[in-house]
C-alpha atoms as a PDB file:
ATOM      1  CA  UNK A   1     -23.170  -2.849   4.537  1.00  0.00           C
ATOM      2  CA  UNK A   2     -20.628  -0.847   2.347  1.00  0.00           C
ATOM      3  CA  UNK A   3     -16.880  -1.498   2.927  1.00  0.00           C
ATOM      4  CA  UNK A   4     -15.374   0.785   5.479  1.00  0.00           C
ATOM      5  CA  UNK A   5     -13.646   3.511   3.633  1.00  0.00           C
ATOM      6  CA  UNK A   6     -10.051   2.941   5.206  1.00  0.00           C
ATOM      7  CA  UNK A   7     -10.157  -0.792   4.772  1.00  0.00           C
ATOM      8  CA  UNK A   8      -7.777  -0.698   1.840  1.00  0.00           C
ATOM      9  CA  UNK A   9      -5.196   1.132   3.864  1.00  0.00           C
ATOM     10  CA  UNK A  10      -5.063  -1.430   6.782  1.00  0.00           C
ATOM     11  CA  UNK A  11      -2.662  -4.321   6.954  1.00  0.00           C
ATOM     12  CA  UNK A  12      -4.369  -7.704   6.550  1.00  0.00           C
ATOM     13  CA  UNK A  13      -4.469 -10.466   9.302  1.00  0.00           C
ATOM     14  CA  UNK A  14      -4.502 -13.423   6.718  1.00  0.00           C
ATOM     15  CA  UNK A  15      -2.486 -14.099   3.625  1.00  0.00           C
ATOM     16  CA  UNK A  16      -3.017 -11.393   1.005  1.00  0.00           C
ATOM     17  CA  UNK A  17      -5.233 -12.422  -1.853  1.00  0.00           C
ATOM     18  CA  UNK A  18      -5.151 -10.978  -5.427  1.00  0.00           C
ATOM     19  CA  UNK A  19      -7.917  -8.448  -5.822  1.00  0.00           C
ATOM     20  CA  UNK A  20     -10.473  -8.662  -8.695  1.00  0.00           C
ATOM     21  CA  UNK A  21      -9.080  -7.211 -11.841  1.00  0.00           C
ATOM     22  CA  UNK A  22      -5.469  -7.344 -10.862  1.00  0.00           C
ATOM     23  CA  UNK A  23      -2.705  -9.315 -12.584  1.00  0.00           C
ATOM     24  CA  UNK A  24      -0.530 -11.400 -10.284  1.00  0.00           C
ATOM     25  CA  UNK A  25       3.314 -11.294 -10.808  1.00  0.00           C
ATOM     26  CA  UNK A  26       5.696 -13.785  -8.794  1.00  0.00           C
ATOM     27  CA  UNK A  27       9.323 -13.782  -9.251  1.00  0.00           C
ATOM     28  CA  UNK A  28      12.524 -15.255  -7.623  1.00  0.00           C
ATOM     29  CA  UNK A  29      15.217 -12.743  -6.803  1.00  0.00           C
ATOM     30  CA  UNK A  30      18.210 -14.663  -8.319  1.00  0.00           C
ATOM     31  CA  UNK A  31      19.989 -11.547  -9.868  1.00  0.00           C
ATOM     32  CA  UNK A  32      20.562  -9.717  -6.627  1.00  0.00           C
ATOM     33  CA  UNK A  33      19.462  -6.232  -5.843  1.00  0.00           C
ATOM     34  CA  UNK A  34      18.179  -3.917  -7.475  1.00  0.00           C
ATOM     35  CA  UNK A  35      15.653  -6.299  -9.062  1.00  0.00           C
ATOM     36  CA  UNK A  36      13.411  -5.339 -11.917  1.00  0.00           C
ATOM     37  CA  UNK A  37       9.752  -6.722 -12.090  1.00  0.00           C
ATOM     38  CA  UNK A  38       7.880  -6.177 -15.420  1.00  0.00           C
ATOM     39  CA  UNK A  39       4.290  -5.188 -14.847  1.00  0.00           C
ATOM     40  CA  UNK A  40       3.071  -4.590 -18.349  1.00  0.00           C
ATOM     41  CA  UNK A  41       1.871  -1.655 -20.506  1.00  0.00           C
ATOM     42  CA  UNK A  42       5.533  -0.284 -20.515  1.00  0.00           C
ATOM     43  CA  UNK A  43       5.640  -0.060 -16.674  1.00  0.00           C
ATOM     44  CA  UNK A  44       8.024  -1.877 -14.419  1.00  0.00           C
ATOM     45  CA  UNK A  45       9.068  -1.825 -10.793  1.00  0.00           C
ATOM     46  CA  UNK A  46      12.514  -1.999  -9.314  1.00  0.00           C
ATOM     47  CA  UNK A  47      12.979  -3.426  -5.821  1.00  0.00           C
ATOM     48  CA  UNK A  48      15.774  -1.571  -3.932  1.00  0.00           C
ATOM     49  CA  UNK A  49      17.252  -1.655  -0.537  1.00  0.00           C
ATOM     50  CA  UNK A  50      19.027   1.607   0.339  1.00  0.00           C
ATOM     51  CA  UNK A  51      21.256   0.738   3.365  1.00  0.00           C
ATOM     52  CA  UNK A  52      24.686   1.965   2.477  1.00  0.00           C
ATOM     53  CA  UNK A  53      26.206  -0.701   4.673  1.00  0.00           C
ATOM     54  CA  UNK A  54      28.143  -3.036   2.324  1.00  0.00           C
ATOM     55  CA  UNK A  55      30.533  -4.391   5.042  1.00  0.00           C
ATOM     56  CA  UNK A  56      27.496  -5.591   7.069  1.00  0.00           C
ATOM     57  CA  UNK A  57      26.200  -7.872   4.248  1.00  0.00           C
ATOM     58  CA  UNK A  58      29.732  -9.322   3.478  1.00  0.00           C
ATOM     59  CA  UNK A  59      29.936 -10.802   6.983  1.00  0.00           C
ATOM     60  CA  UNK A  60      26.232 -11.995   7.153  1.00  0.00           C
ATOM     61  CA  UNK A  61      25.055 -15.578   6.546  1.00  0.00           C
ATOM     62  CA  UNK A  62      23.674 -15.706   3.000  1.00  0.00           C
ATOM     63  CA  UNK A  63      20.638 -17.591   4.163  1.00  0.00           C
ATOM     64  CA  UNK A  64      19.832 -15.223   7.000  1.00  0.00           C
ATOM     65  CA  UNK A  65      16.420 -13.618   6.559  1.00  0.00           C
ATOM     66  CA  UNK A  66      16.716  -9.971   5.962  1.00  0.00           C
ATOM     67  CA  UNK A  67      12.961  -9.127   5.543  1.00  0.00           C
ATOM     68  CA  UNK A  68       9.711 -10.985   5.024  1.00  0.00           C
ATOM     69  CA  UNK A  69       5.999 -10.363   4.632  1.00  0.00           C
ATOM     70  CA  UNK A  70       5.311 -12.947   7.317  1.00  0.00           C
ATOM     71  CA  UNK A  71       6.078 -10.327   9.933  1.00  0.00           C
ATOM     72  CA  UNK A  72       3.203  -8.239   8.761  1.00  0.00           C
ATOM     73  CA  UNK A  73       0.730 -11.168   9.092  1.00  0.00           C
ATOM     74  CA  UNK A  74       1.657 -12.662  12.486  1.00  0.00           C
ATOM     75  CA  UNK A  75      -0.444 -11.522  15.621  1.00  0.00           C
ATOM     76  CA  UNK A  76       1.040  -8.590  17.468  1.00  0.00           C
ATOM     77  CA  UNK A  77       1.977  -9.263  21.072  1.00  0.00           C
ATOM     78  CA  UNK A  78       0.605  -7.232  23.843  1.00  0.00           C
ATOM     79  CA  UNK A  79       2.723  -4.137  24.495  1.00  0.00           C
ATOM     80  CA  UNK A  80       4.957  -4.211  27.569  1.00  0.00           C
ATOM     81  CA  UNK A  81       3.958  -2.304  30.603  1.00  0.00           C
ATOM     82  CA  UNK A  82       7.242  -0.218  30.408  1.00  0.00           C
ATOM     83  CA  UNK A  83       8.356   1.223  27.120  1.00  0.00           C
ATOM     84  CA  UNK A  84      11.436  -0.390  25.734  1.00  0.00           C
ATOM     85  CA  UNK A  85      14.628   1.721  25.527  1.00  0.00           C
ATOM     86  CA  UNK A  86      15.311   3.748  22.401  1.00  0.00           C
ATOM     87  CA  UNK A  87      16.908   1.642  19.606  1.00  0.00           C
ATOM     88  CA  UNK A  88      17.738   1.856  16.012  1.00  0.00           C
ATOM     89  CA  UNK A  89      14.940   0.858  13.484  1.00  0.00           C
ATOM     90  CA  UNK A  90      15.094  -2.829  13.067  1.00  0.00           C
ATOM     91  CA  UNK A  91      13.084  -3.125   9.609  1.00  0.00           C
ATOM     92  CA  UNK A  92      14.928  -2.689   6.494  1.00  0.00           C
ATOM     93  CA  UNK A  93      13.640  -0.089   4.113  1.00  0.00           C
ATOM     94  CA  UNK A  94      12.716  -2.147   1.032  1.00  0.00           C
ATOM     95  CA  UNK A  95      10.857  -0.232  -1.641  1.00  0.00           C
ATOM     96  CA  UNK A  96       9.490  -0.544  -5.044  1.00  0.00           C
ATOM     97  CA  UNK A  97      10.299   2.178  -7.398  1.00  0.00           C
ATOM     98  CA  UNK A  98       7.558   2.029 -10.146  1.00  0.00           C
ATOM     99  CA  UNK A  99       8.678   3.554 -13.582  1.00  0.00           C
ATOM    100  CA  UNK A 100       7.437   3.970 -17.000  1.00  0.00           C
ATOM    101  CA  UNK A 101      10.674   3.766 -19.142  1.00  0.00           C
ATOM    102  CA  UNK A 102      13.001   6.035 -17.332  1.00  0.00           C
ATOM    103  CA  UNK A 103      10.180   8.166 -15.818  1.00  0.00           C
ATOM    104  CA  UNK A 104       9.590   7.477 -12.061  1.00  0.00           C
ATOM    105  CA  UNK A 105       5.884   7.148 -11.433  1.00  0.00           C
ATOM    106  CA  UNK A 106       6.052   6.644  -7.568  1.00  0.00           C
ATOM    107  CA  UNK A 107       7.585   4.771  -4.613  1.00  0.00           C
ATOM    108  CA  UNK A 108       5.821   1.887  -2.800  1.00  0.00           C
ATOM    109  CA  UNK A 109       7.310   0.781   0.608  1.00  0.00           C
ATOM    110  CA  UNK A 110       6.933  -3.054   1.112  1.00  0.00           C
ATOM    111  CA  UNK A 111       4.081  -3.698   3.475  1.00  0.00           C
ATOM    112  CA  UNK A 112       1.873  -6.755   3.040  1.00  0.00           C
ATOM    113  CA  UNK A 113      -1.393  -5.878   1.516  1.00  0.00           C
ATOM    114  CA  UNK A 114      -0.481  -2.236   0.797  1.00  0.00           C
ATOM    115  CA  UNK A 115      -2.124  -0.808  -2.257  1.00  0.00           C
ATOM    116  CA  UNK A 116      -0.687   2.281  -3.929  1.00  0.00           C
ATOM    117  CA  UNK A 117      -1.537   4.244  -7.131  1.00  0.00           C
ATOM    118  CA  UNK A 118       1.361   5.559  -9.256  1.00  0.00           C
ATOM    119  CA  UNK A 119       1.383   8.363 -10.025  1.00  0.00           C
ATOM    120  CA  UNK A 120      -0.993  10.485  -8.115  1.00  0.00           C
ATOM    121  CA  UNK A 121      -2.646  13.413  -9.611  1.00  0.00           C
ATOM    122  CA  UNK A 122      -0.074  16.018  -8.345  1.00  0.00           C
ATOM    123  CA  UNK A 123       2.768  15.468 -10.802  1.00  0.00           C
ATOM    124  CA  UNK A 124       0.445  14.903 -13.885  1.00  0.00           C
ATOM    125  CA  UNK A 125      -1.305  18.259 -13.305  1.00  0.00           C
ATOM    126  CA  UNK A 126       1.995  20.194 -12.642  1.00  0.00           C
ATOM    127  CA  UNK A 127       3.804  18.992 -15.657  1.00  0.00           C
ATOM    128  CA  UNK A 128       0.860  18.626 -18.064  1.00  0.00           C
ATOM    129  CA  UNK A 129       1.881  15.209 -18.958  1.00  0.00           C
ATOM    130  CA  UNK A 130      -0.215  12.086 -19.022  1.00  0.00           C
ATOM    131  CA  UNK A 131       1.858   9.139 -17.686  1.00  0.00           C
ATOM    132  CA  UNK A 132       0.284   5.653 -17.408  1.00  0.00           C
ATOM    133  CA  UNK A 133      -1.366   5.338 -14.000  1.00  0.00           C
ATOM    134  CA  UNK A 134      -1.065   1.910 -12.354  1.00  0.00           C
ATOM    135  CA  UNK A 135      -2.149   0.356  -9.022  1.00  0.00           C
ATOM    136  CA  UNK A 136       0.119  -1.901  -7.216  1.00  0.00           C
ATOM    137  CA  UNK A 137      -0.627  -4.467  -4.542  1.00  0.00           C
ATOM    138  CA  UNK A 138       2.152  -5.932  -2.450  1.00  0.00           C
ATOM    139  CA  UNK A 139       1.182  -9.644  -1.916  1.00  0.00           C
ATOM    140  CA  UNK A 140       4.378 -10.910  -0.207  1.00  0.00           C
ATOM    141  CA  UNK A 141       8.197 -11.258  -0.184  1.00  0.00           C
ATOM    142  CA  UNK A 142      11.131 -13.026   1.246  1.00  0.00           C
ATOM    143  CA  UNK A 143      14.570 -11.625   1.101  1.00  0.00           C
ATOM    144  CA  UNK A 144      17.818 -13.350   2.302  1.00  0.00           C
ATOM    145  CA  UNK A 145      21.178 -11.747   2.895  1.00  0.00           C
ATOM    146  CA  UNK A 146      22.839 -13.430  -0.008  1.00  0.00           C
ATOM    147  CA  UNK A 147      20.344 -11.700  -2.468  1.00  0.00           C
ATOM    148  CA  UNK A 148      21.550  -8.355  -1.002  1.00  0.00           C
ATOM    149  CA  UNK A 149      25.178  -9.176  -1.597  1.00  0.00           C
ATOM    150  CA  UNK A 150      24.602 -10.284  -5.206  1.00  0.00           C
ATOM    151  CA  UNK A 151      23.228 -12.785  -7.718  1.00  0.00           C
ATOM    152  CA  UNK A 152      22.494 -16.547  -6.602  1.00  0.00           C
ATOM    153  CA  UNK A 153      19.420 -18.563  -5.674  1.00  0.00           C
ATOM    154  CA  UNK A 154      19.043 -18.079  -2.036  1.00  0.00           C
ATOM    155  CA  UNK A 155      15.368 -18.585  -1.807  1.00  0.00           C
ATOM    156  CA  UNK A 156      14.372 -14.957  -2.099  1.00  0.00           C
ATOM    157  CA  UNK A 157      11.108 -13.935  -3.909  1.00  0.00           C
ATOM    158  CA  UNK A 158       8.526 -11.320  -4.359  1.00  0.00           C
ATOM    159  CA  UNK A 159       4.842 -11.369  -5.247  1.00  0.00           C
ATOM    160  CA  UNK A 160       2.869  -8.395  -6.650  1.00  0.00           C
ATOM    161  CA  UNK A 161      -0.364  -7.697  -8.485  1.00  0.00           C
ATOM    162  CA  UNK A 162      -1.049  -4.683 -10.609  1.00  0.00           C
ATOM    163  CA  UNK A 163      -3.790  -3.157 -12.802  1.00  0.00           C
ATOM    164  CA  UNK A 164      -4.119  -0.078 -15.056  1.00  0.00           C
ATOM    165  CA  UNK A 165      -5.641   2.716 -12.784  1.00  0.00           C
ATOM    166  CA  UNK A 166      -6.483   5.255 -15.518  1.00  0.00           C
ATOM    167  CA  UNK A 167      -9.921   3.896 -16.490  1.00  0.00           C
ATOM    168  CA  UNK A 168     -13.347   4.862 -15.286  1.00  0.00           C
ATOM    169  CA  UNK A 169     -15.173   2.550 -12.870  1.00  0.00           C
ATOM    170  CA  UNK A 170     -18.696   0.992 -13.508  1.00  0.00           C
ATOM    171  CA  UNK A 171     -19.728   1.028  -9.796  1.00  0.00           C
ATOM    172  CA  UNK A 172     -20.660   4.166  -7.806  1.00  0.00           C
ATOM    173  CA  UNK A 173     -21.509   4.752  -4.300  1.00  0.00           C
ATOM    174  CA  UNK A 174     -24.607   6.559  -2.820  1.00  0.00           C
ATOM    175  CA  UNK A 175     -24.931  10.223  -3.523  1.00  0.00           C
ATOM    176  CA  UNK A 176     -23.451  12.560  -0.931  1.00  0.00           C
ATOM    177  CA  UNK A 177     -25.672  14.329   1.611  1.00  0.00           C
ATOM    178  CA  UNK A 178     -25.557  18.054   2.396  1.00  0.00           C
ATOM    179  CA  UNK A 179     -23.135  18.872   5.247  1.00  0.00           C
ATOM    180  CA  UNK A 180     -25.841  20.929   7.022  1.00  0.00           C
ATOM    181  CA  UNK A 181     -28.202  18.012   6.828  1.00  0.00           C
ATOM    182  CA  UNK A 182     -25.657  15.670   8.242  1.00  0.00           C
ATOM    183  CA  UNK A 183     -24.791  17.955  11.217  1.00  0.00           C
ATOM    184  CA  UNK A 184     -28.462  18.312  12.190  1.00  0.00           C
ATOM    185  CA  UNK A 185     -28.713  14.560  12.822  1.00  0.00           C
ATOM    186  CA  UNK A 186     -28.282  13.296  16.405  1.00  0.00           C
ATOM    187  CA  UNK A 187     -24.674  12.763  17.391  1.00  0.00           C
ATOM    188  CA  UNK A 188     -25.319   9.042  18.028  1.00  0.00           C
ATOM    189  CA  UNK A 189     -26.268   8.628  14.271  1.00  0.00           C
ATOM    190  CA  UNK A 190     -23.112  10.390  12.900  1.00  0.00           C
ATOM    191  CA  UNK A 191     -19.694   8.869  12.316  1.00  0.00           C
ATOM    192  CA  UNK A 192     -16.703  11.015  10.981  1.00  0.00           C
ATOM    193  CA  UNK A 193     -13.090  10.382  10.291  1.00  0.00           C
ATOM    194  CA  UNK A 194     -10.240  12.647   9.267  1.00  0.00           C
ATOM    195  CA  UNK A 195      -7.339  11.003   7.520  1.00  0.00           C
ATOM    196  CA  UNK A 196      -3.758  12.419   6.602  1.00  0.00           C
ATOM    197  CA  UNK A 197      -2.486  15.872   6.313  1.00  0.00           C
ATOM    198  CA  UNK A 198      -4.752  16.614   3.392  1.00  0.00           C
ATOM    199  CA  UNK A 199      -7.797  16.458   5.811  1.00  0.00           C
ATOM    200  CA  UNK A 200      -9.549  13.896   3.797  1.00  0.00           C
ATOM    201  CA  UNK A 201     -13.015  13.305   5.675  1.00  0.00           C
ATOM    202  CA  UNK A 202     -15.365  10.479   5.560  1.00  0.00           C
ATOM    203  CA  UNK A 203     -18.868  10.946   6.980  1.00  0.00           C
ATOM    204  CA  UNK A 204     -21.561   8.307   7.735  1.00  0.00           C
ATOM    205  CA  UNK A 205     -25.178   8.284   8.783  1.00  0.00           C
ATOM    206  CA  UNK A 206     -26.049   5.353  10.926  1.00  0.00           C
ATOM    207  CA  UNK A 207     -29.565   4.750   9.601  1.00  0.00           C
ATOM    208  CA  UNK A 208     -31.169   2.276   7.196  1.00  0.00           C
ATOM    209  CA  UNK A 209     -29.912   4.098   4.191  1.00  0.00           C
ATOM    210  CA  UNK A 210     -26.312   4.574   5.459  1.00  0.00           C
ATOM    211  CA  UNK A 211     -25.170   7.416   3.240  1.00  0.00           C
ATOM    212  CA  UNK A 212     -21.598   8.573   2.837  1.00  0.00           C
ATOM    213  CA  UNK A 213     -20.085  11.886   1.845  1.00  0.00           C
ATOM    214  CA  UNK A 214     -16.514  12.157   0.961  1.00  0.00           C
ATOM    215  CA  UNK A 215     -14.716  15.586   1.108  1.00  0.00           C
END
């Protein structure tokens, strides 16, 4: 059975593995933030934490955990019967800014297993330029408060994987079916999903041939 179309957008329940064709990069964060990670092909990523709260980090234990990918991999508890009171966001906004030289290709929020292509087709079409396209996978990270404050070995680290994303693939899915043919099938044999503001749709036929149409 083909892979479900949105599997790549879901967070994993097990430690993230390096996909086939990707190059793994693991680094210790000993120089503080922002931290530069060389990916290759003239592309690098910069790990940043935009908080604007310098005094908070000066009075925090340097070995206190600020953020870790383990939080994305643990089982989620059952939701409480009553909703909790409103509170400030507890997760720090760690991000990877992917750049080619001084040119920003994209921004990737740190979430375990997240895959993101930088840049998307929009900027390249608008400017007529042809930047290098890369796909980045967030494998894991561990950030301590001392690393946010400055340089030093506090046990912080980050793990990524990347590949060039501007090359053609050698594997292709089944041919799409006509929309009118799909709608004439019984409702029990049709599955349709709509993703995001761009109205990206996936359609399945639940039969022996299991065809998909992407629009």
